[in-house]
Short mmCIF file of C-alpha atoms in Angstrom, two decimals:
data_model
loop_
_atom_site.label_atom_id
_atom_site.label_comp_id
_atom_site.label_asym_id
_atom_site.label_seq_id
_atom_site.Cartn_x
_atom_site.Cartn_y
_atom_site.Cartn_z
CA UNK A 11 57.64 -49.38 37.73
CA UNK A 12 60.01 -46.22 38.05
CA UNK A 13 60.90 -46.54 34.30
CA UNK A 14 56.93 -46.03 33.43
CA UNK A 15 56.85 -43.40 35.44
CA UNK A 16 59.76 -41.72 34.25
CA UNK A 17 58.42 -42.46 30.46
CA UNK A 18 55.24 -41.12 30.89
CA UNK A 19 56.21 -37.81 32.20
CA UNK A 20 58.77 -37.41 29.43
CA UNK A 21 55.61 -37.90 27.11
CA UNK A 22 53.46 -34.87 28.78
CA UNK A 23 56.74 -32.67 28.77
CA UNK A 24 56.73 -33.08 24.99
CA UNK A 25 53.08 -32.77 24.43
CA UNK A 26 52.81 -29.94 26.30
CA UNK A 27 56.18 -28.07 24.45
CA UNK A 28 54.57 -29.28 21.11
CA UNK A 29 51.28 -27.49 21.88
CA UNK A 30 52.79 -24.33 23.31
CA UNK A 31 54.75 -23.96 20.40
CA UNK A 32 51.44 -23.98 17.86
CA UNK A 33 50.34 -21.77 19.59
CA UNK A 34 53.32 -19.03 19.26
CA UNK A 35 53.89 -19.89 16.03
CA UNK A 36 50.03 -19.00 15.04
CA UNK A 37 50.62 -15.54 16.67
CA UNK A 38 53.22 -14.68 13.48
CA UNK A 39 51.05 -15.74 11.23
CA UNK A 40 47.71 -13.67 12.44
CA UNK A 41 47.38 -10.55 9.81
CA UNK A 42 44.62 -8.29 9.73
CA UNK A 43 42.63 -8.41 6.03
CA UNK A 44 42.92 -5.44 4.19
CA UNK A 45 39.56 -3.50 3.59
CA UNK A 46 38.72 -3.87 -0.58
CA UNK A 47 39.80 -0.18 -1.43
CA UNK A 48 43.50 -0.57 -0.02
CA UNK A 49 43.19 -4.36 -1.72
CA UNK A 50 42.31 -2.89 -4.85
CA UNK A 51 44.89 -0.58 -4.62
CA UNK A 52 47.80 -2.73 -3.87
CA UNK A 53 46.31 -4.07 -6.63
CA UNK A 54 46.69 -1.27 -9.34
CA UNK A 55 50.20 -0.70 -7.89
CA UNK A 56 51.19 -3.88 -8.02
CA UNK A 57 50.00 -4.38 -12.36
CA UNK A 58 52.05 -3.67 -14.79
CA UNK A 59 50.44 -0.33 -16.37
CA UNK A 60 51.84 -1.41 -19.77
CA UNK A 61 49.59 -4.78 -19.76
CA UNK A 62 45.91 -3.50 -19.30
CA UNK A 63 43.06 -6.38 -18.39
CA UNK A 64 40.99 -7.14 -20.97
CA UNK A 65 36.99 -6.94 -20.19
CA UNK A 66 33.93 -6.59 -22.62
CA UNK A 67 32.12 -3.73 -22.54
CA UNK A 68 29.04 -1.91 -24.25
CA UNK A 69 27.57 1.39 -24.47
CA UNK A 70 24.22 1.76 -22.86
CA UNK A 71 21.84 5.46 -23.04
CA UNK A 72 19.82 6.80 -20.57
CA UNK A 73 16.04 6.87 -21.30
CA UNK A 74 13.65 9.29 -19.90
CA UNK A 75 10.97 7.45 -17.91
CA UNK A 76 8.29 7.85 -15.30
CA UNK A 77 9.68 8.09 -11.82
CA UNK A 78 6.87 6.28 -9.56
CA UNK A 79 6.31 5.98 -6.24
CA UNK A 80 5.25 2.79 -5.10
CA UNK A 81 4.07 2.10 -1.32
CA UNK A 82 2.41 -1.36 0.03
CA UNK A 83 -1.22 -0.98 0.80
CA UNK A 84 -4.32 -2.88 0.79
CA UNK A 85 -7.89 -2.84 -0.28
CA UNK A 86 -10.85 -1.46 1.88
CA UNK A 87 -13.96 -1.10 0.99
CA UNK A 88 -16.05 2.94 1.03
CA UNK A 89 -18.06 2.18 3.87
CA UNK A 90 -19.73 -0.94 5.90
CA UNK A 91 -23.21 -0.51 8.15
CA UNK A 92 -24.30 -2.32 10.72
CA UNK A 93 -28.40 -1.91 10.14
CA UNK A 94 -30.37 -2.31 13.36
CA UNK A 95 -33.63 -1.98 14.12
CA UNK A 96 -35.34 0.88 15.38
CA UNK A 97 -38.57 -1.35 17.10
CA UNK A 98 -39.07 -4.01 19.02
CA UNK A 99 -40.68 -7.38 17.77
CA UNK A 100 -40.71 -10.87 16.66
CA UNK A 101 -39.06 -11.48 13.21
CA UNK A 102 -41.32 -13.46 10.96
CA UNK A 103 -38.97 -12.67 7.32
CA UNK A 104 -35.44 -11.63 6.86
CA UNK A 105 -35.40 -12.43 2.44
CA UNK A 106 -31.39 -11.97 2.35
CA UNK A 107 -28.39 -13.77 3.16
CA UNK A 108 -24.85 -13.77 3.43
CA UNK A 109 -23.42 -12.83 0.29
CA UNK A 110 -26.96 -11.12 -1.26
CA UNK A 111 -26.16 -8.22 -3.55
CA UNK A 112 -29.02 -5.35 -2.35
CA UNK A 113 -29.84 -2.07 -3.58
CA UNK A 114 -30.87 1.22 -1.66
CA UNK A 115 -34.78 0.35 0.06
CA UNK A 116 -34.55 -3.53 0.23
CA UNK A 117 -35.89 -5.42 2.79
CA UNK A 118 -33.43 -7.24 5.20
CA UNK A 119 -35.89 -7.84 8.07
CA UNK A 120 -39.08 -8.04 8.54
CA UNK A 121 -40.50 -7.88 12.15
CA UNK A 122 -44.29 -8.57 12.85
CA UNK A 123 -47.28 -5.95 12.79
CA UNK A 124 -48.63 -7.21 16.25
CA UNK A 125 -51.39 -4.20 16.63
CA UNK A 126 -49.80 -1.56 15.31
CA UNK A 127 -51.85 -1.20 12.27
CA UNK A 128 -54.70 -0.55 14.57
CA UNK A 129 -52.97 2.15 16.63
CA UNK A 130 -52.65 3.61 12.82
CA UNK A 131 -56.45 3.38 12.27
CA UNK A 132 -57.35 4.88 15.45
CA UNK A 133 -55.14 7.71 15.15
CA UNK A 134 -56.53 8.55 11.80
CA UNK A 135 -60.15 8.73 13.78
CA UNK A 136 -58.81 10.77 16.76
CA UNK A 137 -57.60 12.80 14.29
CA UNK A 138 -61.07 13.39 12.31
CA UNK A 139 -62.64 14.11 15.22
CA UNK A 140 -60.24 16.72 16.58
CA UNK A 141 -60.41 18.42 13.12
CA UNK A 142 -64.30 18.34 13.21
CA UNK A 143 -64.51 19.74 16.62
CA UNK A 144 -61.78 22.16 15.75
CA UNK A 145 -63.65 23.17 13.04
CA UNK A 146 -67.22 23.45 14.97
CA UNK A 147 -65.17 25.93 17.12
CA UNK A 148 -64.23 28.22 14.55
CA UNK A 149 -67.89 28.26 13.61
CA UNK A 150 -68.86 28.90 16.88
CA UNK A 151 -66.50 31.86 17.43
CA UNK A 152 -67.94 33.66 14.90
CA UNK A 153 -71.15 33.81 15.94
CA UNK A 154 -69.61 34.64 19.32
CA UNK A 155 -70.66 31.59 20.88
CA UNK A 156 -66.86 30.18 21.37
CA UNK A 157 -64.48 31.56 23.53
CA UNK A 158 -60.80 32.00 22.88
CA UNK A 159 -59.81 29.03 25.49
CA UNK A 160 -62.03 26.32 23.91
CA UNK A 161 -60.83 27.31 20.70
CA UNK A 162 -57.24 26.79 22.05
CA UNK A 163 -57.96 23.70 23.54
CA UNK A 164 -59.39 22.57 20.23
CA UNK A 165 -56.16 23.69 18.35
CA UNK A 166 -54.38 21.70 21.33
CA UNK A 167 -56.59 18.26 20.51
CA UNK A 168 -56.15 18.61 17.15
CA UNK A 169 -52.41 18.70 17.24
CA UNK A 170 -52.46 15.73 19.80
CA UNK A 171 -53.91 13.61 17.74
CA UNK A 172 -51.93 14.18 14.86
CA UNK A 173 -48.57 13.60 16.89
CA UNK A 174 -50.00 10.10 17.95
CA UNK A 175 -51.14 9.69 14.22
CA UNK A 176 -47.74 10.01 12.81
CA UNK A 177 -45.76 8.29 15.98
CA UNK A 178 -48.12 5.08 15.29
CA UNK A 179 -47.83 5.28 11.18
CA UNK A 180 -43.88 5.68 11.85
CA UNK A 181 -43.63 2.73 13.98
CA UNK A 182 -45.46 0.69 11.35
CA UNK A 183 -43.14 1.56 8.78
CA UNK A 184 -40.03 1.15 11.09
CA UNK A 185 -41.14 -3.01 11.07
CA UNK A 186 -39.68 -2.55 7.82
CA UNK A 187 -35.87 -2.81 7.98
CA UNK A 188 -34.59 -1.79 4.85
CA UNK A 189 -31.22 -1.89 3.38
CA UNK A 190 -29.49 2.57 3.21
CA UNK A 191 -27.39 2.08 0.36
CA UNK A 192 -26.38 -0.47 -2.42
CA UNK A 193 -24.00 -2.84 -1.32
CA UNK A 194 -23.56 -6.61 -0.52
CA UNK A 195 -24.97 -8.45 3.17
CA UNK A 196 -21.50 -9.86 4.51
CA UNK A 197 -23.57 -11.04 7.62
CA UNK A 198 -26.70 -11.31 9.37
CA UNK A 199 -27.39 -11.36 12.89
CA UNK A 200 -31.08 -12.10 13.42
CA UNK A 201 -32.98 -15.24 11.97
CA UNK A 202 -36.95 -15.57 11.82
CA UNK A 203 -38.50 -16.35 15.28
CA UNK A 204 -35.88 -13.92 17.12
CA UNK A 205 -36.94 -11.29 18.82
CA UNK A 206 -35.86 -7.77 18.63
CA UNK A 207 -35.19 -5.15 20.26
CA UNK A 208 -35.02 -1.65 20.13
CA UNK A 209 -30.94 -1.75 18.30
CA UNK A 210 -30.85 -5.37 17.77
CA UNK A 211 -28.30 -5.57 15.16
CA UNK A 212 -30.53 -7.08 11.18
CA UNK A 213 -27.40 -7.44 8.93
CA UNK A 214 -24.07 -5.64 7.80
CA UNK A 215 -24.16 -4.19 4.88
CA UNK A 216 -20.62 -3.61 2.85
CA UNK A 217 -20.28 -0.75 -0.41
CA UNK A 218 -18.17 -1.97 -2.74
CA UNK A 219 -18.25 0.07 -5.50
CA UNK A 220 -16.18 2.10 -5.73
CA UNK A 221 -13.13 0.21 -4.15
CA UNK A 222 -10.05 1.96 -1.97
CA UNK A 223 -6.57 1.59 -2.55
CA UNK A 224 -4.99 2.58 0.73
CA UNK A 225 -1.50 2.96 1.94
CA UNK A 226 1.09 5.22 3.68
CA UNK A 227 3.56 7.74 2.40
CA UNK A 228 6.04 9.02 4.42
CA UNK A 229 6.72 12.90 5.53
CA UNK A 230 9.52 13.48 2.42
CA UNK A 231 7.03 12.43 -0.01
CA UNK A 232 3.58 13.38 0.87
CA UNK A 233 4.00 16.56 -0.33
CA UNK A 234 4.61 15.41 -3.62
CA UNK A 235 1.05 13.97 -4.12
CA UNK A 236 -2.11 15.52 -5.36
CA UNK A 237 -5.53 14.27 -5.14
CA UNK A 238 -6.72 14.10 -8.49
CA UNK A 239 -3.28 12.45 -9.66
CA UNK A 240 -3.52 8.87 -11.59
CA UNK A 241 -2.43 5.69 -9.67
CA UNK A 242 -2.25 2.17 -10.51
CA UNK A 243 -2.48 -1.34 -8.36
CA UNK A 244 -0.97 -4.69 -8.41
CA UNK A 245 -3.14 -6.63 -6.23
CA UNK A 246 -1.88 -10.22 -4.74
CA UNK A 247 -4.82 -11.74 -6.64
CA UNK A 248 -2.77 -10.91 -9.65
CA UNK A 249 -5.62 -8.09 -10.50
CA UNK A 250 -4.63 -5.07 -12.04
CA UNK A 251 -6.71 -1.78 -11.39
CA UNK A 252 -6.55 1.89 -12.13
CA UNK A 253 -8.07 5.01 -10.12
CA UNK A 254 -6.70 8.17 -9.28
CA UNK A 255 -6.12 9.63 -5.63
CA UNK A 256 -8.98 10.66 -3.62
CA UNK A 257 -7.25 11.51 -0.28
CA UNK A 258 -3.86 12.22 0.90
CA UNK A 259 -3.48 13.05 4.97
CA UNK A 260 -2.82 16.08 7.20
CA UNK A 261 -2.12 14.28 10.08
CA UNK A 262 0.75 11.89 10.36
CA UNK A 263 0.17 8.42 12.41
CA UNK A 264 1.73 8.68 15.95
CA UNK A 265 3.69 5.36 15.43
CA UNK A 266 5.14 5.58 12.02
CA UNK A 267 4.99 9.30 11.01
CA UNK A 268 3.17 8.46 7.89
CA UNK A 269 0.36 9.68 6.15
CA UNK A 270 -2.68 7.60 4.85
CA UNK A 271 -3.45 8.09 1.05
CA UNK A 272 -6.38 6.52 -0.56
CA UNK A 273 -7.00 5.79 -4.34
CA UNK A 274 -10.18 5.44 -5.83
CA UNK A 275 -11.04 2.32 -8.04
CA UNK A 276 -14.11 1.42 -9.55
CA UNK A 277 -15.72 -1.70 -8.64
CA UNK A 278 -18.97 -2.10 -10.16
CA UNK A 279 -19.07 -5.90 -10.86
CA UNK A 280 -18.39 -6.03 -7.01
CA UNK A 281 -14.99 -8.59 -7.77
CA UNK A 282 -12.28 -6.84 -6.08
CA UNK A 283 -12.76 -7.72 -2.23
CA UNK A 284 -11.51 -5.78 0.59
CA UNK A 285 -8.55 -6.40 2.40
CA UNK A 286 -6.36 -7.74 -0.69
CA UNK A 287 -2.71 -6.92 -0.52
CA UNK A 288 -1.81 -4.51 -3.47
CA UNK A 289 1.18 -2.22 -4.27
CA UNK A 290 0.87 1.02 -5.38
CA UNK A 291 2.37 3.07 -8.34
CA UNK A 292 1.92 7.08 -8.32
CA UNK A 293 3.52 8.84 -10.97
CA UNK A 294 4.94 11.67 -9.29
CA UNK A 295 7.56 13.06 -11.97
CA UNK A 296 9.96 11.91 -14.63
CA UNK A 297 13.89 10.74 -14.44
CA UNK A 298 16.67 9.58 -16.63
CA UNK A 299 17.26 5.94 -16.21
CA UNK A 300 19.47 2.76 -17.76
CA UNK A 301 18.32 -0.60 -18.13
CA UNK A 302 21.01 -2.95 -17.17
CA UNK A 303 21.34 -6.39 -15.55
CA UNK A 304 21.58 -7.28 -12.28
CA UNK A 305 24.67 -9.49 -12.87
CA UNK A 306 26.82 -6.35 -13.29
CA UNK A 307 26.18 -5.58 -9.80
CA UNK A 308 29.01 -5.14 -7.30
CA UNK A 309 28.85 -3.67 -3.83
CA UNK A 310 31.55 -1.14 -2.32
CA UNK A 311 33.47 -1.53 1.29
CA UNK A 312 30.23 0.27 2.62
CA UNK A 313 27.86 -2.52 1.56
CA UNK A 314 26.41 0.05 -1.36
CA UNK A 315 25.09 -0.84 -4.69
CA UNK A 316 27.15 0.60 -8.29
CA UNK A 317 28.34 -0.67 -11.63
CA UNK A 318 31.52 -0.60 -12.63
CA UNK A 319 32.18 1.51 -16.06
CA UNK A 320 35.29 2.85 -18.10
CA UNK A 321 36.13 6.40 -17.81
CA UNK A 322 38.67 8.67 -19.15
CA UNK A 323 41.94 6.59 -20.58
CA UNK A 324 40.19 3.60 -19.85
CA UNK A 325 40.53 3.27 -16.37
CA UNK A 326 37.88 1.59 -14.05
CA UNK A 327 35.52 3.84 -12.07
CA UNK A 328 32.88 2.38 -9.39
CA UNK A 329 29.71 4.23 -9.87
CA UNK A 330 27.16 4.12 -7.31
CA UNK A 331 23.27 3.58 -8.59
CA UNK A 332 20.21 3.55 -7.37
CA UNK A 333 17.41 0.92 -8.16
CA UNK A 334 14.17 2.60 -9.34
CA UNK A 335 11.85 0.41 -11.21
CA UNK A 336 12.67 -3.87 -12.57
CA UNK A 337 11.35 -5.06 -15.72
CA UNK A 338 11.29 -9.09 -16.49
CA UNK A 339 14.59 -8.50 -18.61
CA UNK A 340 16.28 -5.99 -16.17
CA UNK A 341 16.35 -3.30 -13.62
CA UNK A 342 16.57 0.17 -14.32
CA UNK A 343 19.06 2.54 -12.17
CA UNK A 344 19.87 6.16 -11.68
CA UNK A 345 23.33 7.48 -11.02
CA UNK A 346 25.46 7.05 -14.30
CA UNK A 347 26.13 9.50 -16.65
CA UNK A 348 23.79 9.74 -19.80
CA UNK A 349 25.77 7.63 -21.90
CA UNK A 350 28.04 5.03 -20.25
CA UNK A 351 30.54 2.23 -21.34
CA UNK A 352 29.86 -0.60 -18.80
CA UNK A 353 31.84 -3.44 -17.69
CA UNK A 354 29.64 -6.34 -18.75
CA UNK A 355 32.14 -9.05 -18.45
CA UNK A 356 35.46 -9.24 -15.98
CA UNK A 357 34.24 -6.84 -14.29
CA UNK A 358 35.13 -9.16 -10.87
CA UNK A 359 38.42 -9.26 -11.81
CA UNK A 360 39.20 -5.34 -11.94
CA UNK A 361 38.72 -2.45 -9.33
CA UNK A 362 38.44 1.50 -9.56
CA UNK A 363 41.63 2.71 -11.17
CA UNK A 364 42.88 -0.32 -13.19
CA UNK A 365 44.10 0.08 -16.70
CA UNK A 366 41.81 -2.30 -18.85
CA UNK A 367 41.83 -3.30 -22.78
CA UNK A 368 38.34 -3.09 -23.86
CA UNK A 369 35.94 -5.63 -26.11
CA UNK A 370 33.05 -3.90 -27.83
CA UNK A 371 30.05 -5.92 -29.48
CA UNK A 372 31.42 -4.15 -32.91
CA UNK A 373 35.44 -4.49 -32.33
CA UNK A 374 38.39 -4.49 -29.66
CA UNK A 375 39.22 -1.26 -27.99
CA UNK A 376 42.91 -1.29 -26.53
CA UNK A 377 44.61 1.05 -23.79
CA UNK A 378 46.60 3.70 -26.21
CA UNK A 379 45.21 2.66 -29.08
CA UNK A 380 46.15 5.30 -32.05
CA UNK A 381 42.30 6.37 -33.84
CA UNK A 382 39.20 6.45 -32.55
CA UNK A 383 37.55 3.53 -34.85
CA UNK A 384 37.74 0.86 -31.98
CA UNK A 385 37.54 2.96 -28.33
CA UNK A 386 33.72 2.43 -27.06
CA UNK A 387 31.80 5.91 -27.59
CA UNK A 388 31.98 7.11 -24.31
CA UNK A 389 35.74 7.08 -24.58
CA UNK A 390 35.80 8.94 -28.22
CA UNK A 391 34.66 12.52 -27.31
CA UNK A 392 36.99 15.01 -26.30
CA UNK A 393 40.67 15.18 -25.20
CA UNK A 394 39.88 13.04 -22.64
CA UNK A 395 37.63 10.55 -23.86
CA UNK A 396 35.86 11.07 -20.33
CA UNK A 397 32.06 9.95 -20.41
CA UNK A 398 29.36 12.88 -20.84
CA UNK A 399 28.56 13.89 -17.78
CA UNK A 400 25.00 13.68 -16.20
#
């Protein structure tokens, strides 16, 4: 029993020694990773300068294109009305329905007549009468039979019975509720057999023709749009549409310091609908740009986006660029000088400062190499051979 005892405690000794001394030994081996820069270096340093790495290359051109400013918006239609009507009654017709296409004057509701036809008639009676006995007075008067306060209260009858006269022939004509501009009924609210009151929402009417493009453009480039100016949209339908800027702003929104801009689209066949998703292009100047691909992409230490290209004595140089526009076949980017040999191939396996040999689609281009005939274009002006600048 005391040699178990003995055996097993030799057992944890080692254990334990074994696991301390991991433990130390992992300690040595802990480095800190260099940051890419002071990689790259080390790695330049390192290379022989004598045996360049060899990458393919071409020469790409700026083009002069439309700078555009796109923002994400949506759709809205001009205007939507709630009609209501302005008397009280049963409804005995309402003609439309959801989705009805109406012009200016058509009849959404109808509600009944009940005996205000008759209040019409009588007025028109009262008001004979008062302009006969109006009338009589005048007569009267002149033979200086009438005095001035019966002819006033003549004038006075006379005028009351007009007032009535037109209050009853206006509520007639206010059974009538009629649609106030063209549009399309997006929903009703009363049915036949309701009855309504004075304000009793009829329908909602929506205009959509013409069609808004809105979004929001932020303080540094508001200024930079003009009402009047051309605009395109991509809707999420797929739907393309053209208009040109109605409205831009003057007072930013509290919560995003934006300003609403609105483009004008026509929509006379009524089949854009509001609320769509749609991005938004404004031309708002032109810019220098190259079409490249995004597989030439490389990011810096700081996370940022560049190419890398060969400068002067063909050494690599990191340029930073900036994304403005993509195509199916490409993206184009700003930042690199007008003309510009880029890396196209290898150009993982080099950083900013390394020597490189240089493929061209028409022939080899080597470090040193005596004549121009095979250095890439950008390397064959000047003493140099540094790119244009931009």
């Amino acid at each position: 029993m005391r040699g178990t005892y003995i055996t097993a405690l030799v057992i944890t000794v080692a254990i334990g020694i074994w696991l301390l001394s991991g433990y130390l030994t992992a300690q040595d081996r802990v480095s800190e990773h260099p940051p890419l820069a002071e990689a790259n270096g080390r790695s330049v340093q390192a290379s022989d300068p004598e045996t360049p790495t060899p990458v393919r290359a071409r020469t790409i051109h700026a083009t002069l294109r439309p700078e555009l400013l796109t923002l994400r918006g949506r759709t809205e239609n001009k205007r939507t009305v709630v009609v209501r009507a302005e008397t009280s009654g049963r409804v005995v017709a309402r003609p439309v329905e959801r989705g009805d296409a109406v012009a200016s004057g058509d009849l959404l509701c109808q509600i009944a007549e009940e005996d205000r036809r008759s209040r019409v008639e009588e007025g028109e009676q009262d008001v004979n009468q008062a302009r006969l006995e109006h009338a009589g007075s005048l007569k009267l008067k002149d033979r200086g039979l009438q005095s001035e306060t019966a002819i006033a209260r003549a004038r006075a009858t006379l005028a009351s019975a007009e007032a009535r006269f037109d209050a009853a022939t206006l509520d007639l004509d206010r059974i009538y509720v009629r649609a106030p501009f063209e549009g399309v009924v997006e929903d009703v609210q009363l049915e036949v057999g309701d009855y309504a009151q004075l304000g009793t929402p009829c329908a909602r009417i929506v205009d959509l023709d013409p069609m808004l493009l809105i979004g929001q453009v932020t303080e540094r480039n508001a200024d930079r749009l003009a009402v009047g100016s051309p605009a395109t949209g991509r809707l999420s339908t797929g739907a393309e549409v053209s208009g040109t800027i109605s409205f831009v702003g003057y007072e930013a929104d509290p919560g995003t310091r934006t300003y609403r801009v609105e483009v004008t689209v026509p929509n006379a066949d009524s089949r854009l609908r509001s609320g769509v998703t749609a991005e938004i292009d404004i031309r708002v100047g032109e810019l220098l740009a190259h079409k490249i691909t995004p597989a030439v992409f490389a990011l810096d230490d700081e996370g940022q986006l560049g190419v890398r290209i060969i400068g002067a004595d063909y050494r690599v140089e990191f340029r930073l660029v900036e994304v403005v526009a993509d195509d199916r076949d490409g993206v184009w980017v700003t930042g690199l000088p007008r003309q510009t040999t880029l890396i196209t191939v290898g150009q993982e396996f080099v950083s900013a400062g390394e020597l490189v040999s240089v493929m061209m689609p028409n022939g080899p281009g080597a470090a040193g190499a005596e004549g121009g005939a095979d250095a890439p274009p950008a390397l064959a002006r000047g003493e140099a051979g540094a790119p244009e600048p931009s």
